[in-house]
Coordinates of C-alpha atoms (C1' of nucleotides) in Angstrom, one line a residue:
Chain A
M1 CA 126.4 -96.1 4.8
A2 CA 129.5 -98.3 4.4
D3 CA 127.2 -101.1 3.6
A4 CA 126.7 -99.8 0.1
S5 CA 130.3 -99.6 -0.7
L6 CA 130.9 -103.0 0.7
W7 CA 128.5 -104.6 -1.8
T8 CA 129.7 -102.4 -4.6
A9 CA 133.3 -103.3 -3.8
L10 CA 132.5 -107.0 -4.0
A11 CA 130.4 -106.7 -7.0
D12 CA 133.4 -106.7 -9.3
P13 CA 135.0 -110.0 -10.1
H14 CA 138.5 -108.7 -10.2
R15 CA 138.0 -107.3 -6.7
R16 CA 136.6 -110.6 -5.5
A17 CA 139.7 -112.2 -7.0
I18 CA 141.9 -109.8 -5.1
V19 CA 140.1 -110.5 -1.9
A20 CA 140.5 -114.2 -2.5
L21 CA 144.2 -113.7 -3.1
L22 CA 144.5 -111.8 0.2
L23 CA 142.7 -114.5 2.0
E24 CA 145.7 -116.7 1.5
R25 CA 148.1 -114.1 2.8
P26 CA 148.9 -110.4 2.6
R27 CA 150.6 -109.3 -0.6
P28 CA 152.3 -106.4 -2.1
V29 CA 150.7 -104.6 -5.0
G30 CA 153.1 -106.0 -7.6
E31 CA 152.1 -109.5 -6.8
I32 CA 148.4 -108.6 -7.1
V33 CA 148.9 -106.9 -10.4
E34 CA 150.6 -110.0 -11.7
A35 CA 148.0 -112.3 -10.4
C36 CA 144.9 -110.6 -11.8
G37 CA 146.4 -109.6 -15.1
L38 CA 145.4 -106.0 -15.1
S39 CA 147.5 -102.9 -15.6
Q40 CA 149.1 -101.6 -12.5
P41 CA 147.0 -98.5 -12.3
G42 CA 143.9 -100.5 -12.9
T43 CA 144.8 -102.8 -10.0
S44 CA 145.6 -99.8 -7.9
K45 CA 142.2 -98.4 -8.5
H46 CA 140.5 -101.6 -7.5
L47 CA 142.6 -101.6 -4.3
K48 CA 141.4 -98.1 -3.6
V49 CA 137.8 -99.2 -3.8
L50 CA 138.5 -102.1 -1.5
R51 CA 140.4 -99.8 0.9
E52 CA 137.5 -97.4 1.0
A53 CA 135.1 -100.2 1.6
G54 CA 137.2 -101.1 4.6
L55 CA 137.9 -104.5 3.1
V56 CA 141.6 -104.2 3.1
R57 CA 144.3 -102.4 5.0
V58 CA 147.8 -101.3 3.8
R59 CA 151.1 -101.6 5.5
Q60 CA 153.9 -99.7 4.1
D61 CA 157.2 -101.6 3.7
A62 CA 159.7 -99.4 2.1
Q63 CA 158.4 -98.7 -1.4
R64 CA 156.1 -101.6 -1.2
R65 CA 152.5 -101.4 0.0
V66 CA 151.5 -104.7 1.5
Y67 CA 147.7 -105.2 1.4
A68 CA 145.9 -107.5 3.8
L69 CA 142.3 -108.5 4.4
E70 CA 140.3 -106.8 7.0
P71 CA 137.9 -109.2 8.6
A72 CA 135.2 -106.9 9.9
P73 CA 133.3 -106.0 6.7
I74 CA 133.1 -109.6 5.7
A75 CA 131.6 -110.3 9.1
E76 CA 129.1 -107.6 8.3
L77 CA 128.2 -109.5 5.2
D78 CA 127.7 -112.6 7.3
A79 CA 125.4 -110.7 9.6
W80 CA 123.4 -109.5 6.6
L81 CA 123.1 -113.0 5.4
A82 CA 122.0 -114.4 8.7
P83 CA 118.2 -113.9 8.4
Y84 CA 118.3 -115.6 5.0
R85 CA 120.2 -118.5 6.3
K86 CA 117.3 -119.9 8.2
L87 CA 115.1 -119.6 5.2
W88 CA 117.3 -121.7 3.0
N89 CA 117.9 -124.1 5.8
R90 CA 114.2 -124.8 5.7
S91 CA 114.1 -125.2 2.0
L92 CA 117.1 -127.4 2.1
D93 CA 115.2 -129.6 4.4
A94 CA 112.1 -129.6 2.3
L95 CA 113.6 -130.0 -1.1
G96 CA 116.5 -132.3 -0.1
R97 CA 118.9 -130.0 -1.8
R98 CA 122.5 -130.7 -1.2
L99 CA 124.9 -127.9 -0.9
D100 CA 128.5 -128.3 -0.6
E101 CA 129.6 -126.2 2.3
T102 CA 126.6 -125.7 4.6
A103 CA 127.8 -127.1 7.8
R104 CA 124.6 -126.0 9.4
E105 CA 122.8 -129.3 9.1
T106 CA 121.2 -129.6 12.5
A107 CA 118.4 -131.8 11.4
T108 CA 115.9 -129.4 13.0
R109 CA 112.7 -130.4 11.5
E110 CA 110.6 -127.8 13.1
A111 CA 107.4 -127.1 11.4
P112 CA 107.3 -123.5 10.4
D113 CA 104.4 -122.0 12.2
D114 CA 103.7 -119.3 9.7
A115 CA 105.7 -120.6 6.7
P116 CA 105.9 -117.2 5.1
N117 CA 107.8 -118.3 2.1
D118 CA 105.9 -121.0 0.4
L119 CA 107.2 -121.0 -3.1
E120 CA 104.7 -123.3 -4.7
G121 CA 102.1 -123.1 -7.4
P122 CA 102.7 -122.8 -11.1
T123 CA 106.1 -121.3 -11.1
T124 CA 106.3 -119.2 -14.2
K125 CA 109.9 -118.7 -14.7
D126 CA 110.7 -116.2 -17.4
Chain B
M1 CA 128.6 -118.7 -13.8
A2 CA 125.6 -117.5 -12.0
D3 CA 127.9 -116.2 -9.4
A4 CA 128.6 -113.0 -11.2
S5 CA 125.0 -112.1 -11.7
L6 CA 124.3 -113.0 -8.1
W7 CA 126.7 -110.3 -6.9
T8 CA 125.7 -107.9 -9.5
A9 CA 122.0 -108.4 -8.5
L10 CA 122.7 -107.8 -4.9
A11 CA 125.0 -104.8 -5.5
D12 CA 122.0 -102.5 -6.0
P13 CA 120.4 -101.2 -2.8
H14 CA 116.9 -101.3 -4.3
R15 CA 117.3 -104.9 -5.1
R16 CA 118.6 -105.7 -1.7
A17 CA 115.5 -103.9 -0.3
I18 CA 113.3 -106.0 -2.5
V19 CA 115.0 -109.2 -1.4
A20 CA 114.5 -108.1 2.2
L21 CA 110.9 -107.5 1.5
L22 CA 110.5 -111.0 0.1
L23 CA 112.2 -112.4 3.1
E24 CA 109.2 -111.6 5.1
R25 CA 106.8 -113.1 2.7
P26 CA 106.1 -113.5 -1.1
R27 CA 104.6 -110.4 -2.6
P28 CA 102.9 -109.3 -5.8
V29 CA 104.7 -106.7 -7.9
G30 CA 102.3 -103.9 -6.9
E31 CA 103.2 -104.2 -3.3
I32 CA 106.9 -104.1 -4.1
V33 CA 106.5 -101.1 -6.3
E34 CA 104.8 -99.3 -3.5
A35 CA 107.4 -100.3 -1.0
C36 CA 110.5 -99.3 -2.8
G37 CA 109.1 -96.0 -4.2
L38 CA 110.2 -96.6 -7.8
S39 CA 108.2 -96.5 -10.9
Q40 CA 106.5 -99.7 -11.8
P41 CA 108.6 -100.4 -14.9
G42 CA 111.7 -99.6 -12.9
T43 CA 110.7 -102.1 -10.3
S44 CA 109.9 -104.6 -12.9
K45 CA 113.3 -104.2 -14.3
H46 CA 114.9 -104.9 -11.0
L47 CA 112.7 -107.9 -10.6
K48 CA 114.0 -109.2 -13.9
V49 CA 117.5 -108.9 -12.7
L50 CA 116.7 -110.8 -9.6
R51 CA 114.9 -113.4 -11.6
E52 CA 117.8 -113.9 -13.9
A53 CA 120.2 -114.2 -11.0
G54 CA 117.9 -116.9 -9.7
L55 CA 117.2 -115.0 -6.5
V56 CA 113.5 -114.9 -6.9
R57 CA 110.8 -117.0 -8.4
V58 CA 107.4 -116.0 -9.8
R59 CA 104.0 -117.5 -9.3
Q60 CA 101.2 -116.3 -11.5
D61 CA 98.0 -115.5 -9.6
A62 CA 95.4 -114.2 -12.1
Q63 CA 96.9 -110.9 -13.3
R64 CA 99.2 -110.7 -10.4
R65 CA 102.7 -112.1 -10.4
V66 CA 103.7 -113.1 -6.9
Y67 CA 107.4 -113.0 -6.3
A68 CA 109.2 -115.1 -3.7
L69 CA 112.7 -115.6 -2.6
E70 CA 114.7 -118.5 -3.9
P71 CA 117.0 -119.7 -1.2
A72 CA 119.7 -121.5 -3.2
P73 CA 121.6 -118.5 -4.5
I74 CA 121.8 -117.0 -1.1
A75 CA 123.2 -120.3 0.1
E76 CA 125.8 -119.9 -2.6
L77 CA 126.7 -116.6 -1.1
D78 CA 127.0 -118.2 2.2
A79 CA 129.3 -120.9 0.7
W80 CA 131.5 -118.2 -0.8
L81 CA 131.7 -116.5 2.5
A82 CA 132.7 -119.6 4.4
P83 CA 136.5 -119.4 4.0
Y84 CA 136.4 -115.9 5.2
R85 CA 134.4 -116.7 8.2
K86 CA 137.2 -118.7 9.5
L87 CA 139.4 -115.7 9.1
W88 CA 137.3 -113.4 11.0
N89 CA 136.6 -115.9 13.6
R90 CA 140.2 -116.1 14.2
S91 CA 140.5 -112.3 14.5
L92 CA 137.4 -112.2 16.6
D93 CA 139.1 -114.5 19.0
A94 CA 142.3 -112.5 19.0
L95 CA 140.5 -109.2 19.6
G96 CA 138.5 -110.5 22.4
R97 CA 135.1 -110.5 20.7
R98 CA 135.2 -106.8 20.1
L99 CA 133.9 -107.3 16.6
D100 CA 131.1 -109.5 17.8
E101 CA 129.2 -106.7 19.3
T102 CA 129.7 -104.7 16.2
A103 CA 128.2 -107.4 14.1
R104 CA 125.2 -107.9 16.3
E105 CA 124.2 -104.3 16.8
T106 CA 120.6 -103.7 15.8
A107 CA 119.7 -101.1 13.3
T108 CA 116.7 -98.9 13.4
R109 CA 114.1 -99.3 10.7
E110 CA 111.9 -96.8 9.3
A111 CA 108.7 -97.3 7.4
P112 CA 109.2 -96.7 3.7
D113 CA 106.7 -94.3 2.1
D114 CA 108.3 -92.4 -0.7
A115 CA 111.7 -92.1 0.9
P116 CA 114.6 -94.3 -0.2
N117 CA 114.1 -97.2 2.1
D118 CA 116.9 -98.9 3.7
L119 CA 115.2 -102.0 4.8
E120 CA 118.3 -104.0 4.5
G121 CA 118.6 -106.6 7.1
P122 CA 120.4 -106.1 10.3
T123 CA 122.5 -103.2 9.1
T124 CA 125.6 -103.3 11.2
K125 CA 127.4 -100.5 12.8
D126 CA 127.9 -97.0 11.6
Chain C
dC1 C1' 171.4 -85.2 -4.9
dA2 C1' 170.3 -88.0 -9.0
dG3 C1' 168.3 -92.2 -10.4
dG4 C1' 165.4 -95.9 -10.3
dC5 C1' 161.6 -98.8 -8.2
dA6 C1' 157.0 -99.4 -6.5
dT7 C1' 152.7 -97.4 -6.2
dA8 C1' 149.2 -93.9 -6.5
dT9 C1' 146.7 -90.2 -9.1
dA10 C1' 144.8 -87.8 -13.2
dG11 C1' 142.7 -87.7 -17.5
dC12 C1' 140.2 -90.0 -21.0
dC13 C1' 137.0 -93.2 -23.4
dA14 C1' 133.8 -96.9 -24.0
dA15 C1' 130.4 -99.7 -22.0
dA16 C1' 127.1 -100.8 -18.6
dG17 C1' 123.4 -99.7 -15.6
dA18 C1' 119.6 -97.2 -13.4
dG19 C1' 115.8 -94.4 -14.0
dG20 C1' 111.7 -92.5 -16.5
dC21 C1' 107.9 -92.5 -20.1
dA22 C1' 105.2 -94.7 -23.4
dT23 C1' 103.5 -98.9 -25.0
dA24 C1' 102.7 -103.9 -25.6
dT25 C1' 100.9 -108.0 -23.4
dT26 C1' 98.0 -110.9 -20.8
dG27 C1' 94.1 -112.2 -17.9
dC28 C1' 89.8 -111.0 -15.6
dC29 C1' 85.3 -109.1 -15.7
dT30 C1' 81.0 -107.1 -17.6
Chain D
dA1 C1' 83.9 -108.2 -27.6
dG2 C1' 85.4 -104.3 -25.0
dG3 C1' 87.5 -102.4 -21.2
dC4 C1' 90.2 -102.3 -17.1
dA5 C1' 94.0 -103.9 -14.2
dA6 C1' 98.6 -105.7 -13.5
dT7 C1' 103.0 -106.4 -15.3
dA8 C1' 106.6 -106.5 -18.8
dT9 C1' 109.4 -104.4 -22.7
dG10 C1' 111.4 -100.9 -25.7
dC11 C1' 113.6 -96.8 -26.1
dC12 C1' 116.1 -92.7 -24.5
dT13 C1' 119.2 -90.3 -21.2
dC14 C1' 122.4 -89.6 -17.8
dT15 C1' 125.6 -91.2 -14.6
dT16 C1' 128.9 -94.6 -13.0
dT17 C1' 132.5 -97.5 -13.7
dG18 C1' 136.3 -100.3 -15.5
dG19 C1' 140.1 -100.1 -18.3
dC20 C1' 144.0 -97.8 -20.4
dT21 C1' 148.2 -94.4 -20.9
dA22 C1' 150.7 -90.9 -19.0
dT23 C1' 152.4 -88.6 -15.0
dA24 C1' 153.3 -87.6 -10.1
dT25 C1' 154.9 -89.0 -5.4
dG26 C1' 157.6 -91.4 -2.1
dC27 C1' 161.5 -94.1 -0.7
dC28 C1' 165.8 -96.3 -1.1
dT29 C1' 170.6 -96.4 -3.0
dG30 C1' 174.8 -95.0 -5.2

DNA sequence: CAGGCATATAGCCAAAGAGGCATATTGCCT
DNA sequence: AGGCAATATGCCTCTTTGGCTATATGCCTG
């Protein structure tokens, strides 16, 4: 499943950095190499991983290869995340936790009928 | 930066499976072991990773340790995702919602017994 | 057609990670 | 106290992966 490679691809900080770079605008390899401070082959390898995960696409411009973000896989991530979003919305409400970029604050104080995830009790953390 | 460990934690399919399990409800270790078909120590190790990433919380109930999802880190993921969401929304608009149906397709689930379970959330496409 | 860029691939090494088994630890029960 | 049940840790192995250097490929230009 491509899902696996998606997570694997984004697991690496350098690759997330590259993805962030490409969010701003498409870029040729040289630029990416310079930005993330790796060797050119190393960067190329990361780009390969991103390519195979479908996260980026390449356009050839003479000798340059211009990489650009591919939106679909990230949408996939978003879809994966969806079920969890309602969970932390509930918690956010309960704990009064403030998160920077939620934008989902609908003030829906519905009482959870089953309340599957009550994380209370003596929380023994590590 | 808990971010790194967050991605690393979710990079593993077994750990994503565990997280999916805990989305339904909190569970003791034994149940998780059974569900993901790994050895008990192996499962425990995964739980440790999730714990250290802040993704789960433990409540001690007699000899049992009941694990539950911690919403905040997933919210963090959502925050990370936010800038990209704009991007693919744009594309979605441009492509005439073709991606939308891709993202909303439902996946078939199978009951995990001893097989490698893919109880990941709404696995999209493929 | 030779030369030079820009990028990809191949080969190699060290480090991390996932998995298993055996064992320690902790709490309950008799 | 002794034993069992549930979970965590240590240790070992094997595979994967990230990084590098060296080399191949493709494309443009003189």
